Coordinates of C-alpha atoms and ligand atoms in Angstrom, one line a residue:
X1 CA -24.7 -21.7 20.3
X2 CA -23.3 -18.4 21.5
X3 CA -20.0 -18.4 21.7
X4 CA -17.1 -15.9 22.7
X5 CA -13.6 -15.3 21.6
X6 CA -12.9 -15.9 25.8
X7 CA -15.3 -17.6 28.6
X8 CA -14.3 -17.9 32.3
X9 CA -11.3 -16.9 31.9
X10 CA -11.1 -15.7 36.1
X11 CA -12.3 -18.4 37.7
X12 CA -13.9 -18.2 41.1
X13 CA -10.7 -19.7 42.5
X14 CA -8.8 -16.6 41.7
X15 CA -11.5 -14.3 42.6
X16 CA -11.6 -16.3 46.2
X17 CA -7.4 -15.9 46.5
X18 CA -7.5 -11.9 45.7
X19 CA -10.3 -11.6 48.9
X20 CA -8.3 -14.0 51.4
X21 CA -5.1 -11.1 50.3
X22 CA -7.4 -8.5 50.9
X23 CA -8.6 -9.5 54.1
X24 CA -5.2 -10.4 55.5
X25 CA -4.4 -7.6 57.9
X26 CA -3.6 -4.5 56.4
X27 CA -2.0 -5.9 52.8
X28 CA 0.0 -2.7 50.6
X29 CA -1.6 -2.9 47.4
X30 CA 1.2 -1.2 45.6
X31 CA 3.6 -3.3 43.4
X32 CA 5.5 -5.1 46.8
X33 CA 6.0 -8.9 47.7
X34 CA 3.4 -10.5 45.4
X35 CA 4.9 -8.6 42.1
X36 CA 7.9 -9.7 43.4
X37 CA 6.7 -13.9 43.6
X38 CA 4.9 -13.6 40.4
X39 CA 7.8 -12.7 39.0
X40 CA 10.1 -15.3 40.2
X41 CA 7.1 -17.7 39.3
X42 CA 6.9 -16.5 35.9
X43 CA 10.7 -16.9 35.2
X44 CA 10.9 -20.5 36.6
X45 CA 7.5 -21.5 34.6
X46 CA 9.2 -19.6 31.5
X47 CA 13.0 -21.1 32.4
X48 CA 14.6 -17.6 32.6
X49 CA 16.8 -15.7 35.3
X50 CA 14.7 -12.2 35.4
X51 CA 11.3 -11.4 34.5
X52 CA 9.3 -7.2 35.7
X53 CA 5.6 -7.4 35.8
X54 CA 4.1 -4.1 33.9
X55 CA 0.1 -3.2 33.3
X56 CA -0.4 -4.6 30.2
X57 CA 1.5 -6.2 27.2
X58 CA 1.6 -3.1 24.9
X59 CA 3.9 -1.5 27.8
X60 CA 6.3 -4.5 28.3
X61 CA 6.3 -3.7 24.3
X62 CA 7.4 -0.4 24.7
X63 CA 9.9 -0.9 27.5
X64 CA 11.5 -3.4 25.4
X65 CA 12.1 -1.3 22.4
X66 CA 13.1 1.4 24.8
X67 CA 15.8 -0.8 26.5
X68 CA 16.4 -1.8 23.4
X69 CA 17.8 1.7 21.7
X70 CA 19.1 2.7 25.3
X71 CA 21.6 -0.4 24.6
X72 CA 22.0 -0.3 21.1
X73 CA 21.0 2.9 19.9
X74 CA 19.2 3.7 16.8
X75 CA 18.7 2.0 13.5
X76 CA 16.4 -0.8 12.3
X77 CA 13.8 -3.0 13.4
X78 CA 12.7 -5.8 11.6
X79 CA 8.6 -6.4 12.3
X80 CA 5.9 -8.6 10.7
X81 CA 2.8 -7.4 8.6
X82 CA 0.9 -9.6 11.2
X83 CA 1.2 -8.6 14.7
X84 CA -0.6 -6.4 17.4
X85 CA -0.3 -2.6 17.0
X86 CA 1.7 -1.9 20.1
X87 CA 4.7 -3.7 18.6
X88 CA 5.6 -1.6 16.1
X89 CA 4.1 1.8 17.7
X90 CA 6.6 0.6 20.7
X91 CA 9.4 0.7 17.5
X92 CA 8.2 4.2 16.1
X93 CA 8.0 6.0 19.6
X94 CA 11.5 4.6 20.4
X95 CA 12.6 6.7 17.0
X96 CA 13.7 2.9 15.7
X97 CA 13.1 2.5 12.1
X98 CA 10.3 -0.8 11.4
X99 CA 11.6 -2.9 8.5
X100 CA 8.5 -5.1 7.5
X101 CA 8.4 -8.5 6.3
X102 CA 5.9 -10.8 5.1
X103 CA 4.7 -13.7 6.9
X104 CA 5.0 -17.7 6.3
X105 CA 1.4 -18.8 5.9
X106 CA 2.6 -22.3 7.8
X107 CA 2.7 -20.4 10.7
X108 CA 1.8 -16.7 10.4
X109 CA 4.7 -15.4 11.7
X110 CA 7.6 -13.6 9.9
X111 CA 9.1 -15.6 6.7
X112 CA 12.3 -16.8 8.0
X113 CA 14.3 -16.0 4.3
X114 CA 12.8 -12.8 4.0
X115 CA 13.9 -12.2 7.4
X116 CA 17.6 -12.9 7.1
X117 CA 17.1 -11.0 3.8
X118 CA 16.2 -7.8 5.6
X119 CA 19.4 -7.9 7.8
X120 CA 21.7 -5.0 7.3
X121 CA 24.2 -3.1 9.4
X122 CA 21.7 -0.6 10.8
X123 CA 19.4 -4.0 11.9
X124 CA 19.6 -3.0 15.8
X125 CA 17.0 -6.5 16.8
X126 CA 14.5 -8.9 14.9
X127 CA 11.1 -8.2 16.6
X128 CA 9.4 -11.3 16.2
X129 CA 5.8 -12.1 17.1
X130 CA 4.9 -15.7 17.9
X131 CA 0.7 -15.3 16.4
X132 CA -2.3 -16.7 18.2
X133 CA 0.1 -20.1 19.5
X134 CA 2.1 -21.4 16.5
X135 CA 5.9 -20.9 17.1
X136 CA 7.2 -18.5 14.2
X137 CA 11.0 -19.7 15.4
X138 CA 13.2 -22.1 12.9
X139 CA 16.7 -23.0 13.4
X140 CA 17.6 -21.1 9.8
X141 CA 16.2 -17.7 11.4
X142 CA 18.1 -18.5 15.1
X143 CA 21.3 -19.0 13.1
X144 CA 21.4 -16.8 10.8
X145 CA 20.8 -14.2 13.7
X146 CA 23.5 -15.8 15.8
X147 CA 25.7 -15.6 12.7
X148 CA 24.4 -12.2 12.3
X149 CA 25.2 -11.0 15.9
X150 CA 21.8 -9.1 15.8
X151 CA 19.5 -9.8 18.9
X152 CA 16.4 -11.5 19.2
X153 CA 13.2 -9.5 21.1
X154 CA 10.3 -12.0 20.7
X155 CA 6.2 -11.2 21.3
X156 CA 4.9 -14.1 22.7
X157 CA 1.7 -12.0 23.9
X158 CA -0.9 -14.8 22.0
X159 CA 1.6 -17.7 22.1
X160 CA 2.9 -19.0 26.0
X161 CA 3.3 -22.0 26.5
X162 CA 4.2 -22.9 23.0
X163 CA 7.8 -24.7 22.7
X164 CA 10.0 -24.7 20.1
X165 CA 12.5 -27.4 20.0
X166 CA 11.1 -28.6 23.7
X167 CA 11.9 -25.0 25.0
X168 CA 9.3 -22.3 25.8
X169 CA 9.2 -19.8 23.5
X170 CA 10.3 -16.7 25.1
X171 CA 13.8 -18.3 26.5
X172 CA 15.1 -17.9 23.1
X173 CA 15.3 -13.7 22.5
X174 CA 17.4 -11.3 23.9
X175 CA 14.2 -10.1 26.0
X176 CA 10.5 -11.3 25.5
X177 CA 7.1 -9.9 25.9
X178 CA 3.9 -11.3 27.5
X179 CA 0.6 -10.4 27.8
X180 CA -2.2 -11.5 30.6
X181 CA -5.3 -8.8 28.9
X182 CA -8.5 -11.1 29.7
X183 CA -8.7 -13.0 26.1
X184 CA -5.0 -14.7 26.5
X185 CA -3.7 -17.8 27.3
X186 CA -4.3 -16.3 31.3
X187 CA -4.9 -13.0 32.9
X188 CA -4.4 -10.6 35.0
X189 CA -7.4 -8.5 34.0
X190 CA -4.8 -5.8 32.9
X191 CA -0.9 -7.4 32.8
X192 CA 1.9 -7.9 31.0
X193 CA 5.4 -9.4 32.0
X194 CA 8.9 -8.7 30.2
X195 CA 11.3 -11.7 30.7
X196 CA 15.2 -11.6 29.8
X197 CA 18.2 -13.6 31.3
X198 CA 20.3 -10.7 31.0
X199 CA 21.3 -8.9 34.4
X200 CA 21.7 -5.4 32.8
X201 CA 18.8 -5.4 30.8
X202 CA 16.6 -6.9 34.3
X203 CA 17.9 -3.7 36.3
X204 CA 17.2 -1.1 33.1
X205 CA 13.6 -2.8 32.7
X206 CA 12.9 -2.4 36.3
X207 CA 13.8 0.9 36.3
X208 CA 12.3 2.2 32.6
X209 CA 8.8 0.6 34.5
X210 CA 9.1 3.3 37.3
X211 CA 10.1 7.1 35.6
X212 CA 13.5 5.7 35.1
X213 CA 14.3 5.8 39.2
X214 CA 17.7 4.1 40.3
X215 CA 16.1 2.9 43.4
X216 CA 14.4 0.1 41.8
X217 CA 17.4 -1.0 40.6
X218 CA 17.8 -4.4 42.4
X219 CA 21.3 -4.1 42.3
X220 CA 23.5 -2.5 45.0
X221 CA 26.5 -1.9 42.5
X222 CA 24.2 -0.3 40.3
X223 CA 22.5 2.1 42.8
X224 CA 25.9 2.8 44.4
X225 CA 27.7 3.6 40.8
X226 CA 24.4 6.7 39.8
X227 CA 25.1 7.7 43.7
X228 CA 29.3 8.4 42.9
X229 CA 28.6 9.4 39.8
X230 CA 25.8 12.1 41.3
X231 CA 27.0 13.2 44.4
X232 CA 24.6 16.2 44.1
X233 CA 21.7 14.3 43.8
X234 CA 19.1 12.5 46.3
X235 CA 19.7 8.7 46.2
X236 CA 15.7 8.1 46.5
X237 CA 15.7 10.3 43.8
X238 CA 17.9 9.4 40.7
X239 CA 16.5 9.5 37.5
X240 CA 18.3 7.9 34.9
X241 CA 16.1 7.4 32.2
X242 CA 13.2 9.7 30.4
X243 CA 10.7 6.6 31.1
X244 CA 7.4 6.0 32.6
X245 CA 5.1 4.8 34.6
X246 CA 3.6 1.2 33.7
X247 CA 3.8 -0.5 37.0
X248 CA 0.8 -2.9 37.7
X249 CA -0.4 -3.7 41.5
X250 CA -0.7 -6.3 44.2
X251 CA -3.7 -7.5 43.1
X252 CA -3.1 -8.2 39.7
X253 CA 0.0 -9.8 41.0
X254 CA -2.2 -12.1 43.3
X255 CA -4.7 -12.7 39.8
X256 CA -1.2 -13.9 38.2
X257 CA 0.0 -16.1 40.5
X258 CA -3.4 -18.1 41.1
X259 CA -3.9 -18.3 36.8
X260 CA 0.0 -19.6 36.5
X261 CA -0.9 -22.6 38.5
X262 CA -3.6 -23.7 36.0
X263 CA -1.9 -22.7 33.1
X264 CA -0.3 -25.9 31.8
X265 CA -3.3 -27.9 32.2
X266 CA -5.4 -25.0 30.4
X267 CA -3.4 -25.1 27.8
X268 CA -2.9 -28.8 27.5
X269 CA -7.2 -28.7 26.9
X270 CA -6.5 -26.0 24.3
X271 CA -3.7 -27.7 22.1
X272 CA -6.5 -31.1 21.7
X273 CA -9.0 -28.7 21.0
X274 CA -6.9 -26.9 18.0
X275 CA -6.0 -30.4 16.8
X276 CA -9.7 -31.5 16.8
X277 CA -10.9 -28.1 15.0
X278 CA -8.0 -28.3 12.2
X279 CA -8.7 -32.0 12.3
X280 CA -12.3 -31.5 11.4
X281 CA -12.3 -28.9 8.6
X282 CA -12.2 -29.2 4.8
X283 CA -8.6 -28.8 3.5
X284 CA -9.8 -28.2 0.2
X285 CA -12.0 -25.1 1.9
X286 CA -9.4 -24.1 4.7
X287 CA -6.4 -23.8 5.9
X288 CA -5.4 -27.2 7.9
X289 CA -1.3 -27.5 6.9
X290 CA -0.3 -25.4 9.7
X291 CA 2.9 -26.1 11.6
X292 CA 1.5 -27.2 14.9
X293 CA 4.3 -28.7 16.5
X294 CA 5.0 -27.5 20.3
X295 CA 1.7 -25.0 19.4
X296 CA -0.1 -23.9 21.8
X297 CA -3.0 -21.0 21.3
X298 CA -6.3 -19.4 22.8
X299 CA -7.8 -19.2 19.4
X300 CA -9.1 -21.3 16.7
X301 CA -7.3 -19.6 13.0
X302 CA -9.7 -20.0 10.3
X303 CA -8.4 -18.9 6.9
X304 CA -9.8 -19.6 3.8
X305 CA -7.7 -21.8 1.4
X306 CA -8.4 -19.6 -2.1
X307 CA -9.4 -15.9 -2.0
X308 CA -13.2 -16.8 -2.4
X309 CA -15.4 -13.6 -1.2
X310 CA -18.2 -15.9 -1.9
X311 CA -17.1 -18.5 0.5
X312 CA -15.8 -15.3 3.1
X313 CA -19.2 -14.1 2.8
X314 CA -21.2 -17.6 3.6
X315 CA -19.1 -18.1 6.6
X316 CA -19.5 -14.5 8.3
X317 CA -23.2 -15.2 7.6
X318 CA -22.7 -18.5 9.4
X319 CA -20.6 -17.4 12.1
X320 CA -23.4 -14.4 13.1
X321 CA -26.5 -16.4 12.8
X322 CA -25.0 -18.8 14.8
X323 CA -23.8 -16.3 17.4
X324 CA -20.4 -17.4 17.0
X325 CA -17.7 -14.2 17.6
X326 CA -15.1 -14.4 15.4
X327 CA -12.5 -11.2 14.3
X328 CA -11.1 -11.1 10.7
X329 CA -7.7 -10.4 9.9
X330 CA -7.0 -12.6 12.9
X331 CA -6.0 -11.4 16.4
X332 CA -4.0 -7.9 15.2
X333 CA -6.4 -6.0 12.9
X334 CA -4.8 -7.9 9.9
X335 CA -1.9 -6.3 7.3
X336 CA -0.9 -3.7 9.6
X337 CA 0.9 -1.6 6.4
X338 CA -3.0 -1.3 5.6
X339 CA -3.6 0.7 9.0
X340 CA -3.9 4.4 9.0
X341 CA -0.8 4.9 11.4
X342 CA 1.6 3.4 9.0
X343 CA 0.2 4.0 5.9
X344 CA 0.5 8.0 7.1
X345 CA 4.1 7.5 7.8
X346 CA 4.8 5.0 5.3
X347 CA 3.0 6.1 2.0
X348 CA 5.7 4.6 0.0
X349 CA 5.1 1.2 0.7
X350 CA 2.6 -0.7 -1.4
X351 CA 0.4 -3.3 1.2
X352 CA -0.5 -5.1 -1.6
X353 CA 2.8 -6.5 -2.0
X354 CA 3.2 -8.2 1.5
X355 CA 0.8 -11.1 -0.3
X356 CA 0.7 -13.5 2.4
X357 CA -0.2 -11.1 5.0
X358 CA -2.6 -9.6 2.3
X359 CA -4.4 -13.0 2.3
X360 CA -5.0 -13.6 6.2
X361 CA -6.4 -9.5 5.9
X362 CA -9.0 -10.3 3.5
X363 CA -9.7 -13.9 4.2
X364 CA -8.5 -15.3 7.6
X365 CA -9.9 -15.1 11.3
X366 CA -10.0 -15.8 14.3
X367 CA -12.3 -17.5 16.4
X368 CA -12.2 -18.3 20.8
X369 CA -10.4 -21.5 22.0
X370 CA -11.1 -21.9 25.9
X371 CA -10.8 -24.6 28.2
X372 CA -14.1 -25.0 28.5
X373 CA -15.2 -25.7 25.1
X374 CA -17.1 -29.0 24.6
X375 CA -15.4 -31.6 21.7
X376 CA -18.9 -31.8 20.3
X377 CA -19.4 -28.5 19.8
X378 CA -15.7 -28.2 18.1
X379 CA -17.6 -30.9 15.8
X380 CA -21.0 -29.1 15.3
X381 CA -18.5 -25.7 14.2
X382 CA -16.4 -27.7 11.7
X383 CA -19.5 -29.4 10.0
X384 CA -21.5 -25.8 9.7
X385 CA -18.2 -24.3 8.1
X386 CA -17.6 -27.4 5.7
X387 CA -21.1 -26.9 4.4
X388 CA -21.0 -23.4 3.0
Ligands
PLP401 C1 1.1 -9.9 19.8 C2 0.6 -8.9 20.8 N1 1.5 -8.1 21.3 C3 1.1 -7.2 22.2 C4 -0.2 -7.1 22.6 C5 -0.6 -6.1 23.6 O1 -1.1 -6.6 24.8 P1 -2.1 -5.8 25.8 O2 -3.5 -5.9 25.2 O3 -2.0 -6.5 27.1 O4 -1.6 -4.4 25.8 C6 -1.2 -8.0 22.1 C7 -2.6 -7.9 22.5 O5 -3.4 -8.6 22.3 C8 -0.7 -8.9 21.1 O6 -1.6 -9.8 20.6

């Protein structure tokens, strides 16, 4: 039963809309009108004021740590062990300092004590990743931050759609990052969306997306104060940032808008599909005690209950003779401490001692969730694994 970590994830429906905007007259394909709509659409689907479309979700990463120590300057980061790369490169370019903390195996995101723990005066923002759907957010870690006065960024990259307390994840932090690469929840082939409900953060993001220029600054006010303030410089051409380039284009913008309008009823199909795979499996083999409340992921976590290379080996077997693609370490590459970049920079800190983390390295994956996928099949997968 081959089956993929993603399947049909551009449906012909999409494919169909981007032709009719390409043969409409003489469209622009440059970021214009439909970057513009998907954005709005994003931030009413989300529920917040402001959202810039960038070309993937490692750049909306990046711009957010960047508008990040523009505000706030430098200091401290705090970052999970289990996350995508990007997030805490985005940190280390930005000259921010990562402060690592181990994850809660209930829901693979940061340990909310440890978390509150870390909090000192240089902590500039809490960098938290929501991983592969479950909702890392408690009301402990949201008040002890509030208490804190330290700001919120959340990575929702493998986790839209999921609500915590009823709300969409990503209408909590300070800003929040999306990504719409092919194997999420949707896509834009290439895409990536920062959302924030902060007006000076909206006009610093758009601009950080394009060289730092003060014309994309939506804001009048804004444009007008760098012209006064520069009365020896171009208004087309005001840089006020050293930034880049990550803008995406009219077509992926088109891609985006056609996905969003599936996306809760994709993602309702995935939530009964995760409840019939952790439904099916052997507790006393795997991992079933998650906290799936408001979840909502594209992947199926598999992590074994003891550290049993035995049992590891049997199901990678499994999982390859029955042409089943699965990734270990789960959707990031596992313990990130264990990855050359950080261990290079961070020689000091022993992996081995961010255990829960360690665990999900060694012994948890990651296998495809799509709309698609047959209940029988879900069935056929959980019987195989509670065989070995
Ligand atoms: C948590 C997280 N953040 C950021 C990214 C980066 O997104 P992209 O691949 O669109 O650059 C990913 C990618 O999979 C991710 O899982």
């Amino acid at each position: 039963m081959p089956w993929p970590l993603m399947q049909n994830n551009l449906a012909r429906t999409d494919l169909d809309a981007v032709i009719a905007f390409l043969q409409d007259g003489d469209p622009i394909l440059t970021q214009s009108t439909q970057v513009r709509a998907f954005e709005e659409e994003w931030s009413s689907w989300l529920g917040c004021r402001h959202s810039v479309f960038v070309n993937s979700g490692a750049s909306a990463n990046l711009l957010t740590m960047t508008a990040l120590r523009e505000t706030f300057g430098p200091g401290e980061v705090i970052v999970p062990t289990l996350t995508w790369v990007s997030d805490i490169a985005s940190v280390l370019q930005c000259g921010l300092t990562p402060v690592f903390v181990d994850i809660d195996p209930l829901t693979l995101g940061m340990d909310p004590q440890q978390v509150l723990a870390a909090l000192t005066p240089r902590t500039r923002a809490v960098f938290l990743t929501h991983v592969l759907g479950y909702n890392a957010l408690t009301a402990e870690i949201l008040e002890g931050l509030r208490a804190a006065g330290v700001p919120l960024i959340e990575d929702v990259c493998e986790s839209y759609g999921a609500t915590f307390q009823g709300r969409r994840l990503g209408s909590f932090g300070l800003m929040s990052d999306f990504s719409f690469y092919y194997a999420h929840h949707m896509t834009t082939i290439e895409g990536g969306m920062v959302s924030t409900d902060d007006p000076d953060l909206f006009q610093m993001l758009r601009m950080l997306r394009s060289h730092g220029m003060v014309r994309e600054a939506t804001s009048a006010a804004v444009r007008a104060g760098y012209a006064e303030r520069h009365p020896d410089l171009n208004p087309d051409f005001i840089f006020a940032y050293p930034a880049y380039n990550v803008r995406s284009t009219e077509i992926n913008a088109v891609l985006g808008r056609s996905q969003l309008r599936r996306l809760d009823a994709n993602n309702a199909l995935r939530r009964t599909n995760l409840d019939a795979f952790l439904g099916g499996l052997d507790p006393a083999r795997y991992r079933t005690d998650f906290r799936t409340a408001g979840n909502c992921n594209y992947a199926f976590t598999l992590i074994l209950r003891e550290p049993d290379p035995a049992l590891r080996d049997r199901v990678e077997a499994a999982l390859r003779q029955h042409g089943i693609e699965f990734r270990r370490g789960t959707a990031g590459g596992g313990n990130q401490l264990r990855q050359p970049y950080l261990r290079r920079r961070f020689p000091e800190i022993d992996p081995a001692a961010f255990p829960q983390v360690d665990h999900v390295h060694f012994f948890g994956y990651y296998i495809g969730n799509y709309p698609g996928l047959e209940g029988d099949r879900i069935q056929e997968l959980c019987a195989l694994l509670n065989r070995l």
